[in-house]
Each structure stands twice: as structure tokens, then as C-alpha cells.
Amino acid sequence: MKDYTLKDTTYWVQKKIVGLDITQIAFLKWNAGGNSSISGLFKGDFSRKYTK
């Protein structure tokens, strides 16, 4: 009787990283004035590496 199981041929290593950075600046009771602000930065790192 033969064994017909398949070998794992997946040699790809995947990397998936996502992130979101949020920054807020508030100027309250500031004599010189200034504007309050809010900003965001979306970042991602997606890669695949083939190793055998």
C-alpha cells in the first residue's frame, strides 16, 4: 500500500504589520495665540520571503 500524502511545499514566509499613529496638540490660554491640531499617520509593512 502506497502513501499518497502530499508534502508541504509552502516555502513562503509572510509578514503583515499595520499601525496608526495619532498626535494632538492643544494650545489653551496661550498669550501668543496658536492653533490646536490633530494628525494621523497610517503605516504598513507587508513582505514575503521565499526560503527553501
Tab-separated table of N, CA and C in Angstrom:
chain	number	residue	atom	x	y	z
A	1	MET	N	0.844	-1.176	0.000
A	1	MET	CA	0.000	0.000	0.000
A	1	MET	C	0.892	1.242	0.000
A	2	LYS	N	0.625	2.153	-0.946
A	2	LYS	CA	1.441	3.366	-1.071
A	2	LYS	C	0.856	4.495	-0.235
A	3	ASP	N	1.747	5.352	0.225
A	3	ASP	CA	1.343	6.534	0.987
A	3	ASP	C	1.252	7.712	0.024
A	4	TYR	N	0.059	8.275	-0.155
A	4	TYR	CA	-0.159	9.363	-1.100
A	4	TYR	C	-0.317	10.722	-0.410
A	5	THR	N	0.262	10.887	0.759
A	5	THR	CA	0.176	12.186	1.434
A	5	THR	C	1.053	13.197	0.705
A	6	LEU	N	0.598	14.429	0.647
A	6	LEU	CA	1.326	15.497	-0.034
A	6	LEU	C	2.310	16.157	0.916
A	7	LYS	N	3.462	16.491	0.377
A	7	LYS	CA	4.452	17.230	1.158
A	7	LYS	C	4.050	18.696	1.218
A	8	ASP	N	4.428	19.347	2.298
A	8	ASP	CA	4.189	20.784	2.422
A	8	ASP	C	5.193	21.514	1.537
A	9	THR	N	4.698	22.142	0.480
A	9	THR	CA	5.580	22.850	-0.450
A	9	THR	C	5.473	24.362	-0.292
A	10	THR	N	4.951	24.812	0.808
A	10	THR	CA	4.834	26.243	1.054
A	10	THR	C	6.126	26.738	1.697
A	11	TYR	N	6.910	27.427	0.914
A	11	TYR	CA	8.183	27.946	1.401
A	11	TYR	C	8.140	29.458	1.618
A	12	TRP	N	6.975	30.046	1.516
A	12	TRP	CA	6.835	31.489	1.673
A	12	TRP	C	6.592	31.837	3.132
A	13	VAL	N	7.326	32.817	3.628
A	13	VAL	CA	7.115	33.359	4.967
A	13	VAL	C	6.506	34.747	4.792
A	14	GLN	N	5.342	34.961	5.394
A	14	GLN	CA	4.636	36.231	5.228
A	14	GLN	C	4.781	37.094	6.474
A	15	LYS	N	4.830	38.391	6.244
A	15	LYS	CA	4.911	39.366	7.332
A	15	LYS	C	3.902	40.458	7.036
A	16	LYS	N	2.986	40.693	7.975
A	16	LYS	CA	1.943	41.710	7.802
A	16	LYS	C	1.840	42.525	9.089
A	17	ILE	N	2.212	43.794	9.000
A	17	ILE	CA	2.145	44.690	10.158
A	17	ILE	C	1.476	45.991	9.720
A	18	VAL	N	0.477	46.435	10.471
A	18	VAL	CA	-0.172	47.723	10.206
A	18	VAL	C	-0.194	48.529	11.500
A	19	GLY	N	-0.223	49.835	11.350
A	19	GLY	CA	-0.243	50.694	12.524
A	19	GLY	C	-0.862	52.045	12.223
A	20	LEU	N	-1.271	52.731	13.263
A	20	LEU	CA	-1.851	54.060	13.159
A	20	LEU	C	-1.318	54.905	14.306
A	21	ASP	N	-0.650	56.004	13.972
A	21	ASP	CA	-0.136	56.940	14.972
A	21	ASP	C	-0.999	58.198	14.947
A	22	ILE	N	-1.472	58.632	16.108
A	22	ILE	CA	-2.304	59.836	16.215
A	22	ILE	C	-1.603	60.819	17.151
A	23	THR	N	-1.539	62.088	16.723
A	23	THR	CA	-0.903	63.134	17.508
A	23	THR	C	-1.874	64.300	17.673
A	24	GLN	N	-1.919	64.864	18.872
A	24	GLN	CA	-2.781	66.013	19.137
A	24	GLN	C	-1.975	67.082	19.868
A	25	ILE	N	-2.154	68.320	19.430
A	25	ILE	CA	-1.524	69.463	20.092
A	25	ILE	C	-2.625	70.462	20.424
A	26	ALA	N	-2.690	70.867	21.675
A	26	ALA	CA	-3.718	71.818	22.097
A	26	ALA	C	-3.042	73.012	22.775
A	27	PHE	N	-3.406	74.223	22.352
A	27	PHE	CA	-2.917	75.464	22.969
A	27	PHE	C	-4.089	76.125	23.686
A	28	LEU	N	-4.107	76.026	25.004
A	28	LEU	CA	-5.164	76.633	25.805
A	28	LEU	C	-4.563	77.736	26.659
A	29	LYS	N	-5.237	78.862	26.699
A	29	LYS	CA	-4.803	80.024	27.492
A	29	LYS	C	-3.373	80.416	27.123
A	30	TRP	N	-3.097	80.469	25.858
A	30	TRP	CA	-1.779	80.798	25.339
A	30	TRP	C	-1.816	82.249	24.895
A	31	ASN	N	-0.966	83.095	25.454
A	31	ASN	CA	-0.981	84.524	25.145
A	31	ASN	C	-0.565	84.808	23.710
A	32	ALA	N	0.361	84.031	23.172
A	32	ALA	CA	0.866	84.299	21.833
A	32	ALA	C	-0.048	83.729	20.742
A	33	GLY	N	-1.124	83.091	21.113
A	33	GLY	CA	-2.022	82.508	20.116
A	33	GLY	C	-1.609	81.086	19.792
A	34	GLY	N	-1.843	80.679	18.570
A	34	GLY	CA	-1.518	79.315	18.148
A	34	GLY	C	-2.775	78.551	17.800
A	35	ASN	N	-2.639	77.554	16.988
A	35	ASN	CA	-3.773	76.742	16.564
A	35	ASN	C	-3.608	75.319	17.085
A	36	SER	N	-4.678	74.785	17.622
A	36	SER	CA	-4.665	73.389	18.028
A	36	SER	C	-4.737	72.519	16.781
A	37	SER	N	-4.155	71.345	16.841
A	37	SER	CA	-4.165	70.474	15.668
A	37	SER	C	-4.225	69.015	16.087
A	38	ILE	N	-4.659	68.197	15.148
A	38	ILE	CA	-4.661	66.754	15.314
A	38	ILE	C	-4.228	66.146	13.976
A	39	SER	N	-3.411	65.116	14.028
A	39	SER	CA	-2.936	64.491	12.788
A	39	SER	C	-2.838	62.985	12.996
A	40	GLY	N	-2.833	62.277	11.892
A	40	GLY	CA	-2.733	60.830	11.942
A	40	GLY	C	-1.805	60.326	10.852
A	41	LEU	N	-1.176	59.217	11.113
A	41	LEU	CA	-0.263	58.598	10.152
A	41	LEU	C	-0.566	57.106	10.118
A	42	PHE	N	-0.935	56.624	8.929
A	42	PHE	CA	-1.204	55.202	8.731
A	42	PHE	C	0.022	54.574	8.092
A	43	LYS	N	0.469	53.451	8.641
A	43	LYS	CA	1.668	52.807	8.100
A	43	LYS	C	1.447	51.301	7.995
A	44	GLY	N	2.144	50.709	7.052
A	44	GLY	CA	2.030	49.273	6.864
A	44	GLY	C	3.324	48.675	6.356
A	45	ASP	N	3.567	47.436	6.734
A	45	ASP	CA	4.750	46.701	6.288
A	45	ASP	C	4.284	45.307	5.876
A	46	PHE	N	4.296	45.052	4.572
A	46	PHE	CA	3.875	43.777	4.020
A	46	PHE	C	5.031	43.198	3.220
A	47	SER	N	5.436	42.000	3.553
A	47	SER	CA	6.544	41.395	2.816
A	47	SER	C	6.360	39.885	2.773
A	48	ARG	N	7.003	39.284	1.792
A	48	ARG	CA	7.046	37.837	1.651
A	48	ARG	C	8.486	37.440	1.341
A	49	LYS	N	8.902	36.342	1.929
A	49	LYS	CA	10.266	35.868	1.737
A	49	LYS	C	10.211	34.388	1.395
A	50	TYR	N	10.898	34.028	0.339
A	50	TYR	CA	10.931	32.640	-0.114
A	50	TYR	C	12.200	31.971	0.400
A	51	THR	N	12.029	30.943	1.201
A	51	THR	CA	13.174	30.187	1.700
A	51	THR	C	12.924	28.702	1.472
A	52	LYS	N	13.952	28.012	1.059
A	52	LYS	CA	13.809	26.584	0.814
A	52	LYS	C	14.959	25.842	1.435
